[in-house]
Amino acid sequence: MMSLTKDEARLWVLQFFGIINLYMKTALITGATSGIGKSTAIELAKHNINLILCGRRQDRLDTLKDDLSKSVNVHTLCFDVRDRESIFKNIESLPKEFSAIDILINNAGNAHGLDPIQTGDLDDWDAMIDINVKGLLYVSKAVIPKMIAQKSGHIINIGSIAGKEVYPNGNVYCASKHAVDAINNGMRIDLNTHGIRVGAINPGLVETEFSNVRFKNDTERANNVYKGYDPLTPKDIADIIVFVVTRPYHVNIADLVVFPTAQASAYVLNKKL
Ligand code: NDP
Ligand code: 8X3
């Protein structure tokens, strides 16, 4: 028989009778299958926040759902953020208990390639603009009307130091994250009168699958990115997200840059190799 801790059992009883659900918030996280998004799901679950986990890899969503359902209600949505029809269809047909979204974490995204502008790959450029910029906009467009109707909500956009500075060969990835920076500021202004909080977290180097994607599964090159210093971990960012979403309603953390201690800017890194 499945064994539950005393706290898990108490939570289960409250959820079963629908008591606690009235007070529990729900967060939708894009890119929950890996790295920062996955860690954020794990940390938010520890704070009794129900979860809508999104990504393209259903097997990973299922495994995470199995783990986290022990403590909170979890629903999964499998879509590509480039597919706007699928996004709207999935978000509009959420089961009733997940339809009020209190927190949106716009996290899905990646870099594709690291090449000078003159030799950059057009497919990589399309991927970065379509996923990091247009994908974030589509998901936001599907969720914001719900938040406006509720007269509350909290949107956290995962930007990057690449959205504050441009580094060699970062051209289009940096452009996509500069766009996220502008969208974050624009959203906060436009949603101001609706009582919706909007803020960005802009990490420096975090060890995730990010570099594997950027270097198209060249594992050695990807691993080298994180050698010779202590990079941030996905949990470091997830802990900050927990801090941001647990501030009292009158506090909105609008824009935050977070580096590992060894990093001083997008391209100043104290590596000891
Ligand atoms: P990972 O590669 O570990 O995770 C990326 C996540 O995005 C995955 O869950 C992936 O899910 C999802 N994703 C990617 N493309 C799509 C798509 N087309 N449709 C739906 N989901 C997609 O990287 P990180 O955790 O590091 O990245 C998360 C965010 O943090 C990104 O926005 C990244 O730019 C940003 N960031 C990362 C930093 C770092 O150093 N790692 C630093 C600064 C910012 P799936 O493949 O299942 O769809
Ligand atoms: C990810 C961090 O420095 O590779 O956004 O752009 S960096």
mmCIF file of C-alpha atoms and ligand atoms in Angstrom:
data_model
loop_
_atom_site.group_PDB
_atom_site.id
_atom_site.type_symbol
_atom_site.label_atom_id
_atom_site.label_comp_id
_atom_site.label_asym_id
_atom_site.label_seq_id
_atom_site.Cartn_x
_atom_site.Cartn_y
_atom_site.Cartn_z
ATOM 1 C CA MET A 1 0.000 0.000 0.000
ATOM 2 C CA MET A 2 1.182 3.537 -0.802
ATOM 3 C CA SER A 3 2.608 5.146 2.351
ATOM 4 C CA LEU A 4 1.837 8.788 3.067
ATOM 5 C CA THR A 5 3.424 11.085 5.601
ATOM 6 C CA LYS A 6 1.088 12.618 8.177
ATOM 7 C CA ASP A 7 1.144 15.971 6.310
ATOM 8 C CA GLU A 8 0.403 14.318 2.943
ATOM 9 C CA ALA A 9 -2.503 12.395 4.470
ATOM 10 C CA ARG A 10 -3.942 15.573 6.060
ATOM 11 C CA LEU A 11 -3.651 17.445 2.749
ATOM 12 C CA TRP A 12 -5.287 14.560 0.900
ATOM 13 C CA VAL A 13 -8.290 14.586 3.254
ATOM 14 C CA LEU A 14 -8.701 18.365 2.884
ATOM 15 C CA GLN A 15 -8.404 18.129 -0.906
ATOM 16 C CA PHE A 16 -10.821 15.210 -1.056
ATOM 17 C CA PHE A 17 -13.510 17.245 0.640
ATOM 18 C CA GLY A 18 -12.714 20.242 -1.569
ATOM 19 C CA ILE A 19 -11.950 22.359 1.505
ATOM 20 C CA ILE A 20 -8.398 23.353 0.827
ATOM 21 C CA ASN A 21 -8.894 23.913 -2.916
ATOM 22 C CA LEU A 22 -10.839 27.060 -2.152
ATOM 23 C CA TYR A 23 -7.666 28.556 -0.713
ATOM 24 C CA MET A 24 -4.991 27.000 -2.902
ATOM 25 C CA LYS A 25 -3.511 28.948 -5.792
ATOM 26 C CA THR A 26 -2.901 27.439 -9.230
ATOM 27 C CA ALA A 27 0.239 28.080 -11.289
ATOM 28 C CA LEU A 28 0.681 27.337 -14.979
ATOM 29 C CA ILE A 29 4.333 26.690 -15.836
ATOM 30 C CA THR A 30 5.575 26.434 -19.415
ATOM 31 C CA GLY A 31 8.717 24.385 -19.999
ATOM 32 C CA ALA A 32 8.045 22.238 -16.922
ATOM 33 C CA THR A 33 9.744 19.127 -18.316
ATOM 34 C CA SER A 34 13.283 20.230 -17.532
ATOM 35 C CA GLY A 35 15.629 22.675 -15.806
ATOM 36 C CA ILE A 36 14.187 25.828 -14.267
ATOM 37 C CA GLY A 37 10.550 24.978 -15.054
ATOM 38 C CA LYS A 38 10.726 21.501 -13.542
ATOM 39 C CA SER A 39 12.487 22.744 -10.404
ATOM 40 C CA THR A 40 9.913 25.518 -10.062
ATOM 41 C CA ALA A 41 7.107 22.945 -10.176
ATOM 42 C CA ILE A 42 8.783 20.948 -7.406
ATOM 43 C CA GLU A 43 9.297 24.007 -5.176
ATOM 44 C CA LEU A 44 5.804 25.451 -5.758
ATOM 45 C CA ALA A 45 4.287 22.070 -4.850
ATOM 46 C CA LYS A 46 6.092 22.292 -1.500
ATOM 47 C CA HIS A 47 4.172 25.550 -0.974
ATOM 48 C CA ASN A 48 0.814 23.891 -1.711
ATOM 49 C CA ILE A 49 0.332 25.558 -5.084
ATOM 50 C CA ASN A 50 -1.663 23.457 -7.574
ATOM 51 C CA LEU A 51 0.057 23.029 -10.910
ATOM 52 C CA ILE A 52 -0.638 23.035 -14.628
ATOM 53 C CA LEU A 53 2.537 21.633 -16.135
ATOM 54 C CA CYS A 54 3.247 22.304 -19.819
ATOM 55 C CA GLY A 55 5.808 20.999 -22.269
ATOM 56 C CA ARG A 56 6.164 18.886 -25.390
ATOM 57 C CA ARG A 57 7.442 15.714 -23.696
ATOM 58 C CA GLN A 58 4.347 13.996 -22.288
ATOM 59 C CA ASP A 59 6.375 11.181 -20.663
ATOM 60 C CA ARG A 60 8.282 13.700 -18.549
ATOM 61 C CA LEU A 61 5.077 15.571 -17.690
ATOM 62 C CA ASP A 62 3.512 12.274 -16.559
ATOM 63 C CA THR A 63 6.466 11.370 -14.330
ATOM 64 C CA LEU A 64 6.472 14.800 -12.704
ATOM 65 C CA LYS A 65 2.713 14.663 -12.251
ATOM 66 C CA ASP A 66 3.013 11.266 -10.519
ATOM 67 C CA ASP A 67 5.601 12.692 -8.109
ATOM 68 C CA LEU A 68 3.877 15.968 -7.289
ATOM 69 C CA SER A 69 0.296 14.678 -7.125
ATOM 70 C CA LYS A 70 1.179 13.296 -3.705
ATOM 71 C CA SER A 71 1.009 16.837 -2.346
ATOM 72 C CA VAL A 72 -0.969 19.053 -4.792
ATOM 73 C CA ASN A 73 -3.414 18.788 -7.691
ATOM 74 C CA VAL A 74 -1.581 18.524 -10.996
ATOM 75 C CA HIS A 75 -2.819 18.758 -14.573
ATOM 76 C CA THR A 76 -0.602 18.434 -17.638
ATOM 77 C CA LEU A 77 -0.867 20.137 -21.027
ATOM 78 C CA CYS A 78 1.229 18.905 -23.922
ATOM 79 C CA PHE A 79 1.761 21.562 -26.582
ATOM 80 C CA ASP A 80 4.430 23.323 -28.570
ATOM 81 C CA VAL A 81 4.383 27.035 -27.715
ATOM 82 C CA ARG A 82 4.765 27.733 -31.455
ATOM 83 C CA ASP A 83 1.349 26.165 -32.088
ATOM 84 C CA ARG A 84 -1.076 28.895 -31.140
ATOM 85 C CA GLU A 85 -4.223 26.917 -31.960
ATOM 86 C CA SER A 86 -3.127 24.121 -29.659
ATOM 87 C CA ILE A 87 -2.288 26.599 -26.870
ATOM 88 C CA PHE A 88 -5.729 28.240 -26.973
ATOM 89 C CA LYS A 89 -7.523 24.904 -27.282
ATOM 90 C CA ASN A 90 -5.629 23.434 -24.318
ATOM 91 C CA ILE A 91 -5.996 26.447 -22.042
ATOM 92 C CA GLU A 92 -9.650 27.049 -22.894
ATOM 93 C CA SER A 93 -10.543 23.421 -22.174
ATOM 94 C CA LEU A 94 -8.885 23.150 -18.769
ATOM 95 C CA PRO A 95 -10.956 21.200 -16.232
ATOM 96 C CA LYS A 96 -13.002 23.463 -13.956
ATOM 97 C CA GLU A 97 -10.736 23.008 -10.927
ATOM 98 C CA PHE A 98 -7.761 24.288 -12.953
ATOM 99 C CA SER A 99 -9.493 27.013 -14.933
ATOM 100 C CA ALA A 100 -8.646 29.869 -12.557
ATOM 101 C CA ILE A 101 -4.948 30.504 -13.121
ATOM 102 C CA ASP A 102 -3.393 32.654 -10.380
ATOM 103 C CA ILE A 103 0.230 32.460 -11.461
ATOM 104 C CA LEU A 104 1.671 32.195 -14.973
ATOM 105 C CA ILE A 105 5.341 31.322 -15.308
ATOM 106 C CA ASN A 106 6.467 32.008 -18.865
ATOM 107 C CA ASN A 107 9.574 29.873 -18.818
ATOM 108 C CA ALA A 108 9.637 27.731 -22.001
ATOM 109 C CA GLY A 109 12.527 28.728 -24.191
ATOM 110 C CA ASN A 110 16.020 27.923 -25.333
ATOM 111 C CA ALA A 111 18.989 29.176 -27.301
ATOM 112 C CA HIS A 112 19.598 27.430 -30.617
ATOM 113 C CA GLY A 113 23.190 27.801 -31.842
ATOM 114 C CA LEU A 114 25.940 30.298 -30.974
ATOM 115 C CA ASP A 115 27.133 31.705 -34.279
ATOM 116 C CA PRO A 116 28.213 35.050 -35.697
ATOM 117 C CA ILE A 117 25.350 36.891 -37.375
ATOM 118 C CA GLN A 118 26.860 36.340 -40.838
ATOM 119 C CA THR A 119 26.809 32.543 -40.528
ATOM 120 C CA GLY A 120 23.785 32.044 -38.278
ATOM 121 C CA ASP A 121 21.294 29.335 -39.211
ATOM 122 C CA LEU A 122 17.869 30.610 -40.300
ATOM 123 C CA ASP A 123 16.073 27.675 -38.671
ATOM 124 C CA ASP A 124 17.797 28.483 -35.361
ATOM 125 C CA TRP A 125 16.701 32.107 -35.687
ATOM 126 C CA ASP A 126 13.112 31.069 -36.398
ATOM 127 C CA ALA A 127 13.113 28.701 -33.405
ATOM 128 C CA MET A 128 14.359 31.373 -30.974
ATOM 129 C CA ILE A 129 11.981 34.083 -32.155
ATOM 130 C CA ASP A 130 9.018 31.706 -32.466
ATOM 131 C CA ILE A 131 9.512 29.982 -29.100
ATOM 132 C CA ASN A 132 11.073 32.617 -26.823
ATOM 133 C CA VAL A 133 9.063 35.589 -28.081
ATOM 134 C CA LYS A 134 5.939 34.544 -29.975
ATOM 135 C CA GLY A 135 5.345 31.450 -27.814
ATOM 136 C CA LEU A 136 5.504 33.549 -24.648
ATOM 137 C CA LEU A 137 3.053 36.018 -26.191
ATOM 138 C CA TYR A 138 0.573 33.323 -27.290
ATOM 139 C CA VAL A 139 0.475 31.659 -23.855
ATOM 140 C CA SER A 140 0.092 35.050 -22.180
ATOM 141 C CA LYS A 141 -2.730 35.998 -24.554
ATOM 142 C CA ALA A 142 -4.565 32.777 -23.627
ATOM 143 C CA VAL A 143 -4.183 33.350 -19.874
ATOM 144 C CA ILE A 144 -4.427 37.133 -19.385
ATOM 145 C CA PRO A 145 -8.200 37.440 -20.097
ATOM 146 C CA LYS A 146 -8.834 34.920 -17.286
ATOM 147 C CA MET A 147 -6.702 37.007 -14.913
ATOM 148 C CA ILE A 148 -8.480 40.209 -15.959
ATOM 149 C CA ALA A 149 -11.864 38.554 -15.287
ATOM 150 C CA GLN A 150 -10.610 37.393 -11.855
ATOM 151 C CA LYS A 151 -9.186 40.882 -11.188
ATOM 152 C CA SER A 152 -5.979 39.276 -9.985
ATOM 153 C CA GLY A 153 -3.017 37.326 -11.233
ATOM 154 C CA HIS A 154 0.758 37.164 -11.221
ATOM 155 C CA ILE A 155 2.895 36.726 -14.335
ATOM 156 C CA ILE A 156 6.566 35.855 -14.103
ATOM 157 C CA ASN A 157 8.550 36.065 -17.310
ATOM 158 C CA ILE A 158 11.838 34.208 -17.399
ATOM 159 C CA GLY A 159 14.176 36.507 -19.258
ATOM 160 C CA SER A 160 17.956 36.299 -19.120
ATOM 161 C CA ILE A 161 21.080 38.370 -18.690
ATOM 162 C CA ALA A 162 20.987 37.997 -22.508
ATOM 163 C CA GLY A 163 17.982 40.321 -22.369
ATOM 164 C CA LYS A 164 20.036 43.008 -20.644
ATOM 165 C CA GLU A 165 23.360 42.693 -22.474
ATOM 166 C CA VAL A 166 24.487 41.384 -25.864
ATOM 167 C CA TYR A 167 27.462 39.015 -26.035
ATOM 168 C CA PRO A 168 29.513 37.800 -29.012
ATOM 169 C CA ASN A 169 27.581 35.314 -31.187
ATOM 170 C CA GLY A 170 24.526 35.677 -28.956
ATOM 171 C CA ASN A 171 22.852 38.012 -31.495
ATOM 172 C CA VAL A 172 19.403 36.461 -32.083
ATOM 173 C CA TYR A 173 19.081 34.729 -28.684
ATOM 174 C CA CYS A 174 19.944 38.086 -27.060
ATOM 175 C CA ALA A 175 17.389 39.783 -29.330
ATOM 176 C CA SER A 176 14.720 37.298 -28.251
ATOM 177 C CA LYS A 177 15.458 37.917 -24.580
ATOM 178 C CA HIS A 178 15.604 41.712 -25.093
ATOM 179 C CA ALA A 179 12.103 41.272 -26.530
ATOM 180 C CA VAL A 180 11.065 39.401 -23.357
ATOM 181 C CA ASP A 181 12.452 42.332 -21.333
ATOM 182 C CA ALA A 182 10.336 44.790 -23.340
ATOM 183 C CA ILE A 183 7.251 42.560 -23.197
ATOM 184 C CA ASN A 184 7.656 42.211 -19.428
ATOM 185 C CA ASN A 185 7.690 46.008 -19.026
ATOM 186 C CA GLY A 186 4.836 46.464 -21.499
ATOM 187 C CA MET A 187 2.663 43.834 -19.784
ATOM 188 C CA ARG A 188 3.205 45.451 -16.391
ATOM 189 C CA ILE A 189 2.136 48.841 -17.731
ATOM 190 C CA ASP A 190 -0.917 47.556 -19.626
ATOM 191 C CA LEU A 191 -2.144 45.306 -16.809
ATOM 192 C CA ASN A 192 -1.520 47.872 -14.080
ATOM 193 C CA THR A 193 -5.145 48.940 -13.737
ATOM 194 C CA HIS A 194 -6.264 45.290 -13.595
ATOM 195 C CA GLY A 195 -4.334 44.529 -10.405
ATOM 196 C CA ILE A 196 -2.168 41.934 -12.134
ATOM 197 C CA ARG A 197 1.429 41.677 -10.989
ATOM 198 C CA VAL A 198 4.072 41.264 -13.711
ATOM 199 C CA GLY A 199 7.797 40.727 -13.233
ATOM 200 C CA ALA A 200 10.846 39.134 -14.816
ATOM 201 C CA ILE A 201 13.661 37.028 -13.467
ATOM 202 C CA ASN A 202 16.806 37.281 -15.568
ATOM 203 C CA PRO A 203 19.334 34.577 -14.726
ATOM 204 C CA GLY A 204 22.962 34.322 -15.729
ATOM 205 C CA LEU A 205 24.438 30.844 -16.154
ATOM 206 C CA VAL A 206 22.211 28.054 -14.818
ATOM 207 C CA GLU A 207 23.199 24.412 -15.330
ATOM 208 C CA THR A 208 20.253 22.785 -17.144
ATOM 209 C CA GLU A 209 19.678 21.143 -20.518
ATOM 210 C CA PHE A 210 19.952 24.663 -22.006
ATOM 211 C CA SER A 211 23.485 24.213 -23.406
ATOM 212 C CA ASN A 212 22.678 20.740 -24.724
ATOM 213 C CA VAL A 213 19.887 22.299 -26.754
ATOM 214 C CA ARG A 214 22.043 25.266 -27.796
ATOM 215 C CA PHE A 215 24.850 22.977 -28.999
ATOM 216 C CA LYS A 216 22.483 20.372 -30.484
ATOM 217 C CA ASN A 217 23.406 17.542 -28.108
ATOM 218 C CA ASP A 218 27.188 18.089 -28.294
ATOM 219 C CA THR A 219 27.427 17.011 -24.641
ATOM 220 C CA GLU A 220 31.122 17.755 -24.238
ATOM 221 C CA ARG A 221 30.711 21.336 -25.461
ATOM 222 C CA ALA A 222 27.586 21.737 -23.327
ATOM 223 C CA ASN A 223 29.259 20.410 -20.169
ATOM 224 C CA ASN A 224 32.242 22.747 -20.686
ATOM 225 C CA VAL A 225 29.966 25.760 -20.265
ATOM 226 C CA TYR A 226 29.569 24.870 -16.580
ATOM 227 C CA LYS A 227 33.149 23.782 -15.774
ATOM 228 C CA GLY A 228 35.624 25.727 -13.598
ATOM 229 C CA TYR A 229 33.084 27.567 -11.410
ATOM 230 C CA ASP A 230 29.834 26.965 -9.545
ATOM 231 C CA PRO A 231 26.941 27.790 -11.879
ATOM 232 C CA LEU A 232 23.450 28.538 -10.597
ATOM 233 C CA THR A 233 21.228 25.500 -10.178
ATOM 234 C CA PRO A 234 17.610 25.379 -11.385
ATOM 235 C CA LYS A 235 16.604 25.212 -7.702
ATOM 236 C CA ASP A 236 18.346 28.558 -7.061
ATOM 237 C CA ILE A 237 15.956 30.146 -9.572
ATOM 238 C CA ALA A 238 12.957 28.138 -8.344
ATOM 239 C CA ASP A 239 13.619 29.360 -4.773
ATOM 240 C CA ILE A 240 13.577 32.947 -6.046
ATOM 241 C CA ILE A 241 10.308 32.312 -7.878
ATOM 242 C CA VAL A 242 8.807 30.951 -4.648
ATOM 243 C CA PHE A 243 9.980 34.114 -2.857
ATOM 244 C CA VAL A 244 8.460 36.324 -5.580
ATOM 245 C CA VAL A 245 5.049 34.610 -5.572
ATOM 246 C CA THR A 246 4.790 34.479 -1.793
ATOM 247 C CA ARG A 247 5.209 38.252 -1.277
ATOM 248 C CA PRO A 248 2.112 40.061 -0.015
ATOM 249 C CA TYR A 249 -0.200 41.323 -2.760
ATOM 250 C CA HIS A 250 1.070 44.930 -2.571
ATOM 251 C CA VAL A 251 4.643 43.822 -3.406
ATOM 252 C CA ASN A 252 5.590 43.228 -7.055
ATOM 253 C CA ILE A 253 9.175 42.232 -7.835
ATOM 254 C CA ALA A 254 9.360 43.785 -11.289
ATOM 255 C CA ASP A 255 12.790 42.881 -12.636
ATOM 256 C CA LEU A 256 15.567 40.811 -11.129
ATOM 257 C CA VAL A 257 19.048 39.858 -12.430
ATOM 258 C CA VAL A 258 20.642 36.801 -10.779
ATOM 259 C CA PHE A 259 24.216 35.623 -11.384
ATOM 260 C CA PRO A 260 26.329 32.836 -9.991
ATOM 261 C CA THR A 261 28.967 34.523 -7.814
ATOM 262 C CA ALA A 262 31.663 33.718 -10.400
ATOM 263 C CA GLN A 263 29.813 35.724 -13.069
ATOM 264 C CA ALA A 264 29.900 39.529 -13.214
ATOM 265 C CA SER A 265 28.232 40.224 -16.569
ATOM 266 C CA ALA A 266 27.106 38.354 -19.672
ATOM 267 C CA TYR A 267 30.748 37.758 -20.613
ATOM 268 C CA VAL A 268 32.819 38.261 -17.463
ATOM 269 C CA LEU A 269 33.167 34.866 -15.810
ATOM 270 C CA ASN A 270 35.841 33.876 -13.296
ATOM 271 C CA LYS A 271 36.591 30.348 -14.497
ATOM 272 C CA LYS A 272 39.329 28.392 -12.734
ATOM 273 C CA LEU A 273 40.355 25.664 -15.180
HETATM 274 P P1 NDP B 1 15.979 23.532 -20.441
HETATM 275 O O1 NDP B 1 16.437 23.204 -21.828
HETATM 276 O O2 NDP B 1 16.393 22.649 -19.341
HETATM 277 O O3 NDP B 1 14.385 23.666 -20.422
HETATM 278 C C1 NDP B 1 13.690 24.302 -21.459
HETATM 279 C C2 NDP B 1 12.207 24.026 -21.297
HETATM 280 O O4 NDP B 1 11.492 24.731 -22.336
HETATM 281 C C3 NDP B 1 11.870 22.557 -21.439
HETATM 282 O O5 NDP B 1 10.950 22.179 -20.447
HETATM 283 C C4 NDP B 1 11.235 22.457 -22.815
HETATM 284 O O6 NDP B 1 10.201 21.476 -22.801
HETATM 285 C C5 NDP B 1 10.600 23.842 -22.979
HETATM 286 N N1 NDP B 1 10.473 24.180 -24.382
HETATM 287 C C6 NDP B 1 11.460 24.427 -25.279
HETATM 288 N N2 NDP B 1 10.973 24.620 -26.499
HETATM 289 C C7 NDP B 1 9.614 24.491 -26.385
HETATM 290 C C8 NDP B 1 8.547 24.569 -27.311
HETATM 291 N N3 NDP B 1 8.752 24.808 -28.626
HETATM 292 N N4 NDP B 1 7.277 24.385 -26.855
HETATM 293 C C9 NDP B 1 7.052 24.127 -25.552
HETATM 294 N N5 NDP B 1 8.031 24.053 -24.625
HETATM 295 C C10 NDP B 1 9.301 24.216 -25.044
HETATM 296 O O7 NDP B 1 16.474 25.032 -20.190
HETATM 297 P P2 NDP B 1 16.308 26.036 -18.945
HETATM 298 O O8 NDP B 1 15.539 25.431 -17.858
HETATM 299 O O9 NDP B 1 17.649 26.573 -18.667
HETATM 300 O O10 NDP B 1 15.479 27.187 -19.668
HETATM 301 C C11 NDP B 1 14.269 27.718 -19.157
HETATM 302 C C12 NDP B 1 14.222 29.211 -19.458
HETATM 303 O O11 NDP B 1 15.289 29.865 -18.757
HETATM 304 C C13 NDP B 1 14.400 29.565 -20.934
HETATM 305 O O12 NDP B 1 13.500 30.608 -21.262
HETATM 306 C C14 NDP B 1 15.841 30.073 -20.996
HETATM 307 O O13 NDP B 1 16.035 30.987 -22.046
HETATM 308 C C15 NDP B 1 15.958 30.743 -19.646
HETATM 309 N N6 NDP B 1 17.308 30.961 -19.150
HETATM 310 C C16 NDP B 1 18.177 29.909 -18.982
HETATM 311 C C17 NDP B 1 19.452 30.155 -18.499
HETATM 312 C C18 NDP B 1 20.477 29.082 -18.358
HETATM 313 O O14 NDP B 1 21.668 29.405 -18.226
HETATM 314 N N7 NDP B 1 20.101 27.817 -18.337
HETATM 315 C C19 NDP B 1 19.870 31.510 -18.119
HETATM 316 C C20 NDP B 1 18.896 32.520 -18.364
HETATM 317 C C21 NDP B 1 17.661 32.242 -18.824
HETATM 318 P P3 NDP B 1 9.922 20.411 -23.974
HETATM 319 O O15 NDP B 1 11.220 20.186 -24.692
HETATM 320 O O16 NDP B 1 9.386 19.211 -23.261
HETATM 321 O O17 NDP B 1 8.887 21.073 -24.795
HETATM 322 C C1 8X3 B 2 21.068 31.914 -20.799
HETATM 323 C C2 8X3 B 2 22.320 32.481 -20.254
HETATM 324 O O1 8X3 B 2 24.512 33.638 -20.875
HETATM 325 O O2 8X3 B 2 23.885 31.679 -22.166
HETATM 326 O O3 8X3 B 2 20.138 32.883 -21.091
HETATM 327 O O4 8X3 B 2 22.732 33.736 -22.476
HETATM 328 S S1 8X3 B 2 23.402 32.905 -21.512
#
